[in-house]
Amino acid sequence: MRLTDRDEEFRAFYFSHAPRLRGIALLMTGDPSRAEELAQEALLKAYRAWPRIRRDDPGPYIRSTLVNLCRNDYRRRLLERKRAAHAPEAVGADDAKVVEAMRVADALRALPPIRKAVIVLRYYEDLPEAEIARILDRPLNTVKSDIRRALQTLRLLLQEGAANR
Amino acid sequence: MTPEDRMRKLGSTREGTPSEAEWTAFAAKAHLSVTRRRMAAAIGGLVTCLVVVAGAYAVTGNPVGDQQSPGPAGSPTQTASPSPDAPSTEAEPSPESDPTVAVQQWFFQGEQMTVFYEEVPQTETPATMAMRYLLAGQPQSAGAQTYIPNGVDLLDLSIKDGIATVDLSSEFEEANLGSSFAGAHIAQVTYTLTQYPTVDGVIFEIEGERVGTKDRPFGSHGLVMEKPQTRAEWDSLLAPIVVESPYPGQTVDWTFDLFGIANVYEATVSWTISDAEGNIVKEGFSTATCGSGCWGTFEDRISIERQVDTELVLEVFQASAEDGSPMSVVQIPLNFVE
């Protein structure tokens, strides 16, 4: 298909999805500039794959791609953090929503990336469990236990946080 | 408010819409990435044809269509400019299904050669693919350098009776390397091709002519390589510890095999596995077949208990002779199966 035709179709997809993807990546990484890069990379991949994915709903494809990118990024960061203690950047985020997302991301830091992805898709994206299982290619029961355990971890942390105060 | 409620709230508020300018910038970038891939596919197709003619099927692999490769850094001489309507060869691997294969590429890090891996869609014979990625010279890992000049084309590659004959364009010979790195690019190609068990040695040709003979020495240093080049010939360029398996980012079982090449004090290769906080989950060591001044191979089967956190880091190193502190550390982040 011609690039101009592809653009026409992809344009709508871009406008409806770009902000959502940034939101997911921000919750996964806690870093606005990296979230922007990862979302952009996922969109570029979707653009290249467009002739193949356009017929079905491209939403799950791009979410799956984005989550994989975030997990790879996490792995890379794991190394960097080991090399030099890396303080989370306090970027001058003036948007209240971004600040709140960064705070939530901070609370999610105790979770392994895959569980992070599961609960971001569940609560931020408001997706049903079956859909999450499909996106992450994970058994439905595992997704259910992921959610349960992730919430347990978060509750525990909240209590600890309260107790320390 | 619980984190899930806060996420719900974030998710239910409307995001700002991207601006037209953002879209325009994105579209420009997207076009570029598609055209680059098409170029790469066109060039890849050409190389595949040559290889098919040469009958290089010795290495297992199925040469199928749908080529994909990174934009080669310097192949500006290729004039193939596919029309925008060319069949969509740029298909992206779907996130889960398409088979990918991890390809070794040997690059330098500082003054030492070591291995890098790239997971790539399997599109043609592995050896050809590995060469193409090596020549493109853009490893994704930070800190990797290549001594292969820009713009070298793979003209032919055939494998027979354990010997790979690789024919490269003349740029390969024009590498301008200091005397201590003379042949560093030969070493990179030799190690990259001998990653496959079907290849023991490599013979070099430039534009179809056998090079490195007494009558036709290779490059400005006049290298003579009468015999096929093997790994042993170039091990002096290696880093003290090179881990060939597992590779960074690999998904492994809770029991997995570690192996590599090392030249370390008392032939003792140590390893640790630690979590994101730096807590050591397990440690051990392996003895290389040779050490304290010679190169040997090492291997170990590592088995650890299932952890909650499945993303752990394997570190392989030697304890210094002086105070036992870790030296020549190789870090490999791993993803354990859940």
Short mmCIF file of C-alpha atoms in Angstrom, two decimals:
data_model
loop_
_atom_site.label_atom_id
_atom_site.label_comp_id
_atom_site.label_asym_id
_atom_site.label_seq_id
_atom_site.Cartn_x
_atom_site.Cartn_y
_atom_site.Cartn_z
CA MET A 1 0.00 0.00 0.00
CA ARG A 2 1.15 3.51 -0.75
CA LEU A 3 2.69 5.50 2.05
CA THR A 4 0.13 8.23 1.53
CA ASP A 5 -2.73 5.76 2.04
CA ARG A 6 -0.98 4.30 5.02
CA ASP A 7 -0.57 7.78 6.47
CA GLU A 8 -4.24 8.51 6.09
CA GLU A 9 -5.22 5.40 8.02
CA PHE A 10 -2.46 5.58 10.54
CA ARG A 11 -3.11 9.22 11.31
CA ALA A 12 -6.35 8.46 13.11
CA PHE A 13 -4.71 5.62 14.99
CA TYR A 14 -1.87 7.91 16.01
CA PHE A 15 -4.16 10.62 17.34
CA SER A 16 -6.29 8.20 19.31
CA HIS A 17 -3.47 6.05 20.68
CA ALA A 18 -0.34 8.15 21.18
CA PRO A 19 -1.39 9.76 24.49
CA ARG A 20 -2.64 6.44 25.92
CA LEU A 21 0.61 4.71 25.03
CA ARG A 22 2.62 7.46 26.66
CA GLY A 23 0.49 7.02 29.77
CA ILE A 24 1.16 3.27 29.91
CA ALA A 25 4.88 3.76 29.36
CA LEU A 26 5.00 6.47 32.00
CA LEU A 27 3.41 4.19 34.59
CA MET A 28 5.78 1.40 33.60
CA THR A 29 8.95 3.51 33.67
CA GLY A 30 8.20 6.52 35.85
CA ASP A 31 10.26 8.65 33.47
CA PRO A 32 8.40 11.03 31.12
CA SER A 33 11.16 11.38 28.53
CA ARG A 34 11.77 7.65 28.29
CA ALA A 35 8.05 7.02 28.20
CA GLU A 36 7.85 9.36 25.22
CA GLU A 37 10.67 7.50 23.44
CA LEU A 38 9.23 4.07 24.09
CA ALA A 39 5.76 5.08 22.97
CA GLN A 40 7.25 6.57 19.82
CA GLU A 41 9.19 3.39 19.12
CA ALA A 42 6.07 1.26 19.54
CA LEU A 43 4.22 3.57 17.14
CA LEU A 44 7.01 3.32 14.57
CA LYS A 45 6.87 -0.46 14.76
CA ALA A 46 3.12 -0.39 14.33
CA TYR A 47 3.48 1.96 11.37
CA ARG A 48 5.91 -0.41 9.67
CA ALA A 49 3.70 -3.40 10.39
CA TRP A 50 0.55 -1.52 9.39
CA PRO A 51 -0.22 -3.39 6.15
CA ARG A 52 -0.30 -6.58 8.19
CA ILE A 53 -2.02 -5.44 11.38
CA ARG A 54 -4.58 -2.96 10.05
CA ARG A 55 -7.21 -5.58 9.27
CA ASP A 56 -7.47 -6.80 12.84
CA ASP A 57 -7.66 -4.49 15.79
CA PRO A 58 -4.13 -3.03 16.02
CA GLY A 59 -4.70 -2.02 19.65
CA PRO A 60 -3.53 -5.29 21.24
CA TYR A 61 -0.55 -5.49 18.89
CA ILE A 62 0.79 -2.11 19.84
CA ARG A 63 0.18 -2.64 23.56
CA SER A 64 2.03 -5.91 23.44
CA THR A 65 4.90 -4.25 21.56
CA LEU A 66 5.02 -1.38 24.03
CA VAL A 67 5.07 -3.67 27.06
CA ASN A 68 7.94 -5.66 25.52
CA LEU A 69 9.85 -2.45 24.86
CA CYS A 70 9.32 -1.33 28.44
CA ARG A 71 10.52 -4.68 29.76
CA ASN A 72 13.66 -4.55 27.61
CA ASP A 73 14.24 -1.02 28.75
CA TYR A 74 13.92 -2.13 32.36
CA ARG A 75 16.57 -4.77 31.77
CA ARG A 76 18.91 -2.22 30.27
CA ARG A 77 18.30 0.08 33.22
CA LEU A 78 19.03 -2.75 35.61
CA LEU A 79 22.55 -2.80 34.20
CA GLU A 80 22.98 0.94 34.27
CA ARG A 81 21.81 1.10 37.85
CA LYS A 82 24.39 -1.48 38.77
CA ARG A 83 27.11 0.49 37.03
CA ALA A 84 26.32 3.82 38.64
CA ALA A 85 23.70 4.37 41.28
CA HIS A 86 21.09 6.08 39.18
CA ALA A 87 18.75 8.48 40.89
CA PRO A 88 15.33 8.78 39.29
CA GLU A 89 15.37 12.03 37.38
CA ALA A 90 13.25 14.76 38.83
CA VAL A 91 12.22 16.26 35.52
CA GLY A 92 10.46 19.55 35.51
CA ALA A 93 7.06 18.08 34.93
CA ASP A 94 4.57 20.91 35.07
CA ASP A 95 1.58 18.84 34.10
CA ALA A 96 -0.22 17.72 37.28
CA LYS A 97 -1.29 14.51 35.59
CA VAL A 98 2.28 13.61 34.69
CA VAL A 99 3.36 14.29 38.26
CA GLU A 100 0.63 12.04 39.59
CA ALA A 101 1.53 9.30 37.10
CA MET A 102 5.16 9.52 38.21
CA ARG A 103 4.07 9.13 41.83
CA VAL A 104 2.01 6.08 40.99
CA ALA A 105 4.91 4.69 38.96
CA ASP A 106 7.07 5.13 42.01
CA ALA A 107 4.61 3.10 44.08
CA LEU A 108 4.70 0.39 41.39
CA ARG A 109 8.47 0.12 41.48
CA ALA A 110 8.41 -2.86 43.82
CA LEU A 111 6.67 -4.97 41.17
CA PRO A 112 8.44 -7.04 38.52
CA PRO A 113 7.79 -5.50 35.06
CA ILE A 114 5.37 -8.17 33.92
CA ARG A 115 3.10 -7.66 36.93
CA LYS A 116 3.43 -3.95 36.49
CA ALA A 117 2.21 -4.38 32.92
CA VAL A 118 -0.70 -6.53 34.06
CA ILE A 119 -2.04 -4.05 36.55
CA VAL A 120 -1.44 -1.00 34.35
CA LEU A 121 -3.47 -2.67 31.63
CA ARG A 122 -6.08 -3.72 34.15
CA TYR A 123 -6.62 -0.43 35.96
CA TYR A 124 -5.22 2.35 33.80
CA GLU A 125 -6.41 0.84 30.55
CA ASP A 126 -9.45 -0.75 32.19
CA LEU A 127 -9.08 -3.89 30.08
CA PRO A 128 -10.75 -7.19 30.99
CA GLU A 129 -8.49 -9.95 32.26
CA ALA A 130 -9.00 -12.10 29.18
CA GLU A 131 -7.87 -9.26 26.94
CA ILE A 132 -4.74 -8.75 29.07
CA ALA A 133 -3.98 -12.46 28.84
CA ARG A 134 -4.18 -12.17 25.06
CA ILE A 135 -1.98 -9.07 24.86
CA LEU A 136 0.70 -10.45 27.14
CA ASP A 137 0.37 -14.01 25.84
CA ARG A 138 -0.07 -15.25 29.37
CA PRO A 139 -2.52 -17.84 30.71
CA LEU A 140 -5.69 -16.25 32.07
CA ASN A 141 -5.18 -17.80 35.50
CA THR A 142 -1.66 -16.43 35.69
CA VAL A 143 -2.99 -12.99 34.87
CA LYS A 144 -5.55 -13.33 37.66
CA SER A 145 -2.93 -14.37 40.18
CA ASP A 146 -0.63 -11.59 38.88
CA ILE A 147 -3.29 -9.04 39.74
CA ARG A 148 -3.97 -10.56 43.14
CA ARG A 149 -0.31 -10.73 44.07
CA ALA A 150 0.51 -7.30 42.72
CA LEU A 151 -2.26 -5.79 44.81
CA GLN A 152 -1.04 -7.71 47.86
CA THR A 153 2.46 -6.30 47.41
CA LEU A 154 1.13 -2.79 46.99
CA ARG A 155 -1.12 -3.02 50.08
CA LEU A 156 1.79 -4.28 52.11
CA LEU A 157 3.92 -1.37 50.98
CA LEU A 158 1.16 1.10 51.76
CA GLN A 159 0.85 -0.31 55.29
CA GLU A 160 4.59 -0.21 55.79
CA GLY A 161 4.65 3.33 54.50
CA ALA A 162 1.88 4.27 56.94
CA ALA A 163 3.60 2.51 59.83
CA ASN A 164 6.85 4.34 59.17
CA ARG A 165 5.20 7.68 59.16
CA MET B 1 -6.50 6.23 47.78
CA THR B 2 -5.04 2.90 46.65
CA PRO B 3 -2.65 2.77 43.69
CA GLU B 4 -5.26 0.97 41.59
CA ASP B 5 -7.79 3.72 42.26
CA ARG B 6 -5.22 6.32 41.34
CA MET B 7 -4.51 4.44 38.12
CA ARG B 8 -8.23 4.23 37.38
CA LYS B 9 -8.52 7.94 37.86
CA LEU B 10 -5.55 8.64 35.63
CA GLY B 11 -6.97 6.32 33.02
CA SER B 12 -10.40 7.88 33.00
CA THR B 13 -9.31 11.47 32.46
CA ARG B 14 -8.95 12.54 28.89
CA GLU B 15 -5.45 13.00 27.55
CA GLY B 16 -4.44 15.97 25.50
CA THR B 17 -4.49 15.30 21.78
CA PRO B 18 -1.19 15.32 19.90
CA SER B 19 -0.62 18.41 17.81
CA GLU B 20 -0.46 18.44 14.01
CA ALA B 21 3.24 19.26 14.30
CA GLU B 22 3.82 16.13 16.36
CA TRP B 23 2.09 14.02 13.76
CA THR B 24 4.07 15.58 10.91
CA ALA B 25 7.33 14.92 12.71
CA PHE B 26 6.27 11.36 13.43
CA ALA B 27 5.19 10.71 9.84
CA ALA B 28 8.54 11.95 8.51
CA LYS B 29 10.37 9.60 10.84
CA ALA B 30 8.05 6.74 9.99
CA HIS B 31 8.58 7.18 6.23
CA LEU B 32 12.31 7.17 6.69
CA SER B 33 12.19 3.98 8.70
CA VAL B 34 10.08 2.25 6.05
CA THR B 35 12.27 3.31 3.13
CA ARG B 36 15.42 2.32 4.96
CA ARG B 37 14.05 -1.13 5.57
CA ARG B 38 13.04 -1.47 1.95
CA MET B 39 16.55 -0.53 0.87
CA ALA B 40 17.96 -3.05 3.29
CA ALA B 41 15.56 -5.67 2.03
CA ALA B 42 16.51 -4.97 -1.57
CA ILE B 43 20.21 -5.24 -0.77
CA GLY B 44 19.54 -8.29 1.35
CA GLY B 45 17.70 -9.89 -1.55
CA LEU B 46 20.71 -9.32 -3.77
CA VAL B 47 23.07 -10.89 -1.29
CA THR B 48 20.74 -13.83 -0.78
CA CYS B 49 20.69 -14.46 -4.53
CA LEU B 50 24.48 -14.52 -4.69
CA VAL B 51 24.64 -16.88 -1.77
CA VAL B 52 22.01 -19.13 -3.27
CA VAL B 53 24.02 -19.28 -6.50
CA ALA B 54 27.08 -20.22 -4.48
CA GLY B 55 25.02 -22.91 -2.82
CA ALA B 56 25.92 -22.02 0.73
CA TYR B 57 23.41 -24.25 2.43
CA ALA B 58 25.89 -25.92 4.68
CA VAL B 59 24.59 -24.01 7.65
CA THR B 60 21.08 -25.02 8.51
CA GLY B 61 18.45 -22.42 7.98
CA ASN B 62 15.69 -21.70 5.62
CA PRO B 63 16.22 -18.87 3.24
CA VAL B 64 12.77 -17.47 2.93
CA GLY B 65 11.50 -14.18 1.64
CA ASP B 66 10.49 -11.33 3.86
CA GLN B 67 14.02 -10.18 4.44
CA GLN B 68 14.65 -7.72 7.11
CA SER B 69 17.88 -6.27 8.26
CA PRO B 70 19.07 -3.15 9.95
CA GLY B 71 19.84 -0.32 7.58
CA PRO B 72 23.42 -1.09 6.60
CA ALA B 73 25.55 1.80 7.74
CA GLY B 74 27.30 2.26 4.48
CA SER B 75 26.03 0.68 1.36
CA PRO B 76 25.62 3.89 -0.54
CA THR B 77 26.73 2.30 -3.78
CA GLN B 78 23.54 0.28 -4.05
CA THR B 79 21.32 2.10 -6.45
CA ALA B 80 18.27 -0.05 -6.02
CA SER B 81 15.57 2.43 -5.18
CA PRO B 82 12.40 0.47 -4.78
CA SER B 83 9.19 2.20 -5.69
CA PRO B 84 6.97 3.09 -2.78
CA ASP B 85 4.60 0.41 -4.00
CA ALA B 86 7.08 -2.41 -3.66
CA PRO B 87 5.50 -5.38 -1.92
CA SER B 88 5.65 -4.78 1.78
CA THR B 89 8.84 -6.53 2.68
CA GLU B 90 9.21 -4.44 5.79
CA ALA B 91 6.83 -6.58 7.80
CA GLU B 92 7.65 -6.24 11.45
CA PRO B 93 7.99 -9.38 13.50
CA SER B 94 4.80 -9.77 15.45
CA PRO B 95 5.55 -9.38 19.13
CA GLU B 96 5.31 -13.05 19.98
CA SER B 97 5.10 -15.39 17.06
CA ASP B 98 7.78 -14.86 14.39
CA PRO B 99 10.82 -17.03 14.96
CA THR B 100 13.84 -15.04 15.99
CA VAL B 101 17.35 -16.24 16.36
CA ALA B 102 20.18 -14.85 18.45
CA VAL B 103 23.15 -13.98 16.28
CA GLN B 104 26.65 -13.49 17.61
CA GLN B 105 28.52 -10.48 16.38
CA TRP B 106 32.08 -9.92 17.48
CA PHE B 107 33.00 -6.33 18.15
CA PHE B 108 35.57 -4.48 20.17
CA GLN B 109 34.98 -2.88 23.50
CA GLY B 110 37.91 -0.63 24.20
CA GLU B 111 40.93 -2.60 23.02
CA GLN B 112 39.46 -6.03 23.45
CA MET B 113 37.23 -8.11 21.28
CA THR B 114 34.13 -9.65 22.77
CA VAL B 115 30.80 -11.01 21.71
CA PHE B 116 27.52 -9.17 21.26
CA TYR B 117 24.21 -10.70 20.48
CA GLU B 118 21.29 -9.52 18.49
CA GLU B 119 17.94 -11.23 18.36
CA VAL B 120 16.86 -11.02 14.78
CA PRO B 121 14.07 -12.51 12.73
CA GLN B 122 15.34 -15.60 10.98
CA THR B 123 15.15 -14.71 7.33
CA GLU B 124 17.98 -16.56 5.61
CA THR B 125 20.98 -18.74 6.26
CA PRO B 126 22.34 -17.81 9.69
CA ALA B 127 25.95 -17.31 8.57
CA THR B 128 24.91 -14.84 5.88
CA MET B 129 22.69 -13.03 8.31
CA ALA B 130 25.44 -12.83 10.93
CA MET B 131 27.86 -11.40 8.36
CA ARG B 132 25.37 -8.84 7.21
CA TYR B 133 24.75 -7.62 10.75
CA LEU B 134 28.48 -7.55 11.41
CA LEU B 135 29.21 -5.51 8.27
CA ALA B 136 26.39 -3.10 9.03
CA GLY B 137 28.45 -2.32 12.10
CA GLN B 138 25.76 -0.86 14.28
CA PRO B 139 25.50 -3.08 17.30
CA GLN B 140 22.62 -2.05 19.50
CA SER B 141 24.70 -2.48 22.59
CA ALA B 142 26.46 0.59 23.81
CA GLY B 143 30.22 0.74 23.74
CA ALA B 144 30.77 -1.63 20.84
CA GLN B 145 33.23 -0.58 18.17
CA THR B 146 34.07 -2.12 14.85
CA TYR B 147 37.31 -2.14 12.86
CA ILE B 148 35.48 -3.08 9.70
CA PRO B 149 35.46 -0.06 7.39
CA ASN B 150 32.18 1.46 6.27
CA GLY B 151 30.56 0.27 3.10
CA VAL B 152 31.95 -3.26 2.87
CA ASP B 153 29.62 -5.48 0.86
CA LEU B 154 29.27 -9.20 1.29
CA LEU B 155 29.79 -10.48 -2.25
CA ASP B 156 29.71 -14.18 -1.58
CA LEU B 157 29.79 -16.68 1.23
CA SER B 158 30.11 -20.41 0.85
CA ILE B 159 30.75 -23.11 3.39
CA LYS B 160 32.28 -26.47 2.60
CA ASP B 161 34.01 -29.08 4.74
CA GLY B 162 34.25 -26.79 7.74
CA ILE B 163 35.76 -23.91 5.79
CA ALA B 164 33.88 -20.72 5.06
CA THR B 165 35.06 -18.72 2.07
CA VAL B 166 33.96 -15.15 2.35
CA ASP B 167 34.23 -12.71 -0.54
CA LEU B 168 34.14 -9.05 0.45
CA SER B 169 34.29 -5.82 -1.50
CA SER B 170 37.60 -3.94 -1.72
CA GLU B 171 36.70 -1.53 1.11
CA PHE B 172 37.45 -4.34 3.54
CA GLU B 173 41.11 -4.23 2.65
CA GLU B 174 41.31 -0.47 3.06
CA ALA B 175 40.96 -0.58 6.82
CA ASN B 176 43.48 1.78 8.31
CA LEU B 177 44.47 0.11 11.53
CA GLY B 178 47.47 0.67 13.77
CA SER B 179 49.95 -2.16 13.91
CA SER B 180 48.64 -3.46 17.22
CA PHE B 181 45.21 -3.84 15.63
CA ALA B 182 46.41 -5.17 12.29
CA GLY B 183 43.89 -7.80 11.34
CA ALA B 184 41.34 -6.80 13.98
CA HIS B 185 38.69 -6.82 11.25
CA ILE B 186 39.86 -10.27 10.09
CA ALA B 187 39.43 -11.43 13.70
CA GLN B 188 35.89 -10.01 13.88
CA VAL B 189 34.83 -11.86 10.73
CA THR B 190 36.61 -15.07 11.80
CA TYR B 191 34.93 -15.18 15.20
CA THR B 192 31.55 -14.21 13.81
CA LEU B 193 31.57 -16.99 11.21
CA THR B 194 33.01 -19.66 13.50
CA GLN B 195 30.08 -19.25 15.89
CA TYR B 196 28.49 -22.01 13.80
CA PRO B 197 29.66 -25.56 14.39
CA THR B 198 29.84 -26.11 10.64
CA VAL B 199 32.63 -23.53 10.35
CA ASP B 200 36.12 -24.12 11.75
CA GLY B 201 38.14 -21.77 9.60
CA VAL B 202 37.70 -18.84 7.24
CA ILE B 203 39.31 -18.05 3.89
CA PHE B 204 39.18 -14.44 2.72
CA GLU B 205 38.62 -13.17 -0.79
CA ILE B 206 38.50 -9.59 -2.00
CA GLU B 207 36.40 -9.03 -5.10
CA GLY B 208 36.69 -12.73 -5.94
CA GLU B 209 40.46 -13.02 -5.44
CA ARG B 210 41.97 -15.13 -2.66
CA VAL B 211 44.03 -12.84 -0.41
CA GLY B 212 46.58 -13.37 2.33
CA THR B 213 48.83 -15.63 0.25
CA LYS B 214 52.56 -15.06 -0.19
CA ASP B 215 51.94 -13.74 -3.70
CA ARG B 216 48.98 -11.67 -2.67
CA PRO B 217 49.37 -10.48 0.94
CA PHE B 218 46.41 -8.76 2.55
CA GLY B 219 46.10 -5.08 3.37
CA SER B 220 48.63 -2.40 4.19
CA HIS B 221 50.32 -4.63 6.78
CA GLY B 222 50.83 -7.37 4.20
CA LEU B 223 49.20 -10.11 6.26
CA VAL B 224 49.86 -13.62 5.08
CA MET B 225 47.19 -16.14 6.02
CA GLU B 226 48.03 -19.29 4.10
CA LYS B 227 45.79 -21.45 6.24
CA PRO B 228 42.13 -20.79 6.90
CA GLN B 229 41.84 -18.45 9.88
CA THR B 230 40.60 -20.03 13.09
CA ARG B 231 39.65 -18.64 16.48
CA ALA B 232 42.99 -19.69 17.99
CA GLU B 233 44.88 -17.43 15.57
CA TRP B 234 43.23 -14.32 16.93
CA ASP B 235 42.65 -15.02 20.61
CA SER B 236 45.26 -12.45 21.68
CA LEU B 237 42.68 -9.76 20.86
CA LEU B 238 40.00 -11.19 23.15
CA ALA B 239 38.78 -9.76 26.44
CA PRO B 240 39.92 -11.86 29.45
CA ILE B 241 36.41 -13.27 29.83
CA VAL B 242 33.99 -13.75 26.97
CA VAL B 243 30.62 -15.29 27.77
CA GLU B 244 29.03 -16.97 24.77
CA SER B 245 26.00 -18.23 26.63
CA PRO B 246 23.68 -17.04 28.02
CA TYR B 247 23.43 -13.71 26.25
CA PRO B 248 22.08 -10.44 27.69
CA GLY B 249 18.33 -10.36 27.79
CA GLN B 250 17.98 -14.06 27.12
CA THR B 251 15.07 -15.90 28.67
CA VAL B 252 16.48 -18.85 30.58
CA ASP B 253 15.23 -21.64 32.77
CA TRP B 254 16.08 -21.79 36.48
CA THR B 255 18.72 -24.28 35.42
CA PHE B 256 20.85 -23.11 32.53
CA ASP B 257 24.30 -23.57 31.02
CA LEU B 258 27.03 -21.00 31.20
CA PHE B 259 29.92 -21.22 28.78
CA GLY B 260 32.58 -19.05 27.26
CA ILE B 261 36.26 -18.38 26.66
CA ALA B 262 38.66 -17.04 29.27
CA ASN B 263 42.27 -16.35 30.05
CA VAL B 264 42.18 -15.71 33.78
CA TYR B 265 44.27 -16.14 36.89
CA GLU B 266 44.54 -19.79 37.86
CA ALA B 267 41.91 -20.61 35.22
CA THR B 268 39.18 -19.81 37.74
CA VAL B 269 36.08 -18.11 36.40
CA SER B 270 33.71 -16.92 39.15
CA TRP B 271 30.07 -16.01 38.78
CA THR B 272 27.24 -14.53 40.82
CA ILE B 273 23.55 -14.09 40.22
CA SER B 274 22.00 -11.10 41.90
CA ASP B 275 18.68 -9.30 42.00
CA ALA B 276 17.91 -5.68 41.16
CA GLU B 277 18.95 -4.54 44.62
CA GLY B 278 22.34 -6.19 44.24
CA ASN B 279 21.65 -9.05 46.66
CA ILE B 280 23.49 -12.19 45.63
CA VAL B 281 21.09 -15.05 45.00
CA LYS B 282 23.74 -17.62 44.18
CA GLU B 283 27.46 -17.75 43.40
CA GLY B 284 29.94 -20.28 42.15
CA PHE B 285 32.95 -20.82 39.93
CA SER B 286 34.08 -22.86 37.00
CA THR B 287 37.54 -23.92 35.91
CA ALA B 288 38.66 -23.10 32.39
CA THR B 289 40.58 -25.64 30.34
CA CYS B 290 43.59 -23.31 30.46
CA GLY B 291 44.51 -20.17 32.38
CA SER B 292 47.09 -17.72 33.74
CA GLY B 293 48.31 -16.75 30.31
CA CYS B 294 46.53 -19.09 27.93
CA TRP B 295 43.03 -19.26 26.57
CA GLY B 296 40.66 -21.96 27.62
CA THR B 297 36.96 -22.64 27.49
CA PHE B 298 34.81 -22.85 30.59
CA GLU B 299 31.36 -24.17 31.27
CA ASP B 300 29.08 -24.63 34.22
CA ARG B 301 25.51 -25.70 34.79
CA ILE B 302 23.87 -23.15 37.04
CA SER B 303 20.79 -24.05 38.99
CA ILE B 304 19.00 -21.61 41.26
CA GLU B 305 15.79 -21.66 43.22
CA ARG B 306 12.78 -20.03 41.66
CA GLN B 307 12.56 -16.38 42.72
CA VAL B 308 9.67 -13.94 42.78
CA ASP B 309 11.71 -11.49 40.76
CA THR B 310 12.41 -13.10 37.42
CA GLU B 311 14.79 -10.44 36.16
CA LEU B 312 18.22 -11.15 37.59
CA VAL B 313 21.77 -10.30 36.62
CA LEU B 314 24.51 -12.84 36.01
CA GLU B 315 28.01 -11.52 36.57
CA VAL B 316 31.04 -13.47 35.41
CA PHE B 317 34.50 -12.34 36.57
CA GLN B 318 37.89 -13.32 37.85
CA ALA B 319 39.06 -12.68 41.39
CA SER B 320 42.17 -10.53 41.31
CA ALA B 321 45.41 -12.28 42.32
CA GLU B 322 46.15 -9.44 44.72
CA ASP B 323 43.09 -9.00 46.86
CA GLY B 324 40.42 -11.20 45.39
CA SER B 325 38.34 -8.27 44.15
CA PRO B 326 36.28 -8.90 40.97
CA MET B 327 38.03 -8.08 37.69
CA SER B 328 37.13 -8.35 34.00
CA VAL B 329 33.46 -8.36 35.01
CA VAL B 330 30.91 -9.33 32.35
CA GLN B 331 27.32 -8.44 33.23
CA ILE B 332 24.43 -10.31 31.69
CA PRO B 333 20.86 -9.40 32.61
CA LEU B 334 18.66 -12.46 32.35
CA ASN B 335 14.98 -13.06 32.22
CA PHE B 336 13.96 -16.24 34.00
CA VAL B 337 10.87 -18.13 32.95
CA GLU B 338 7.94 -17.49 35.22
#
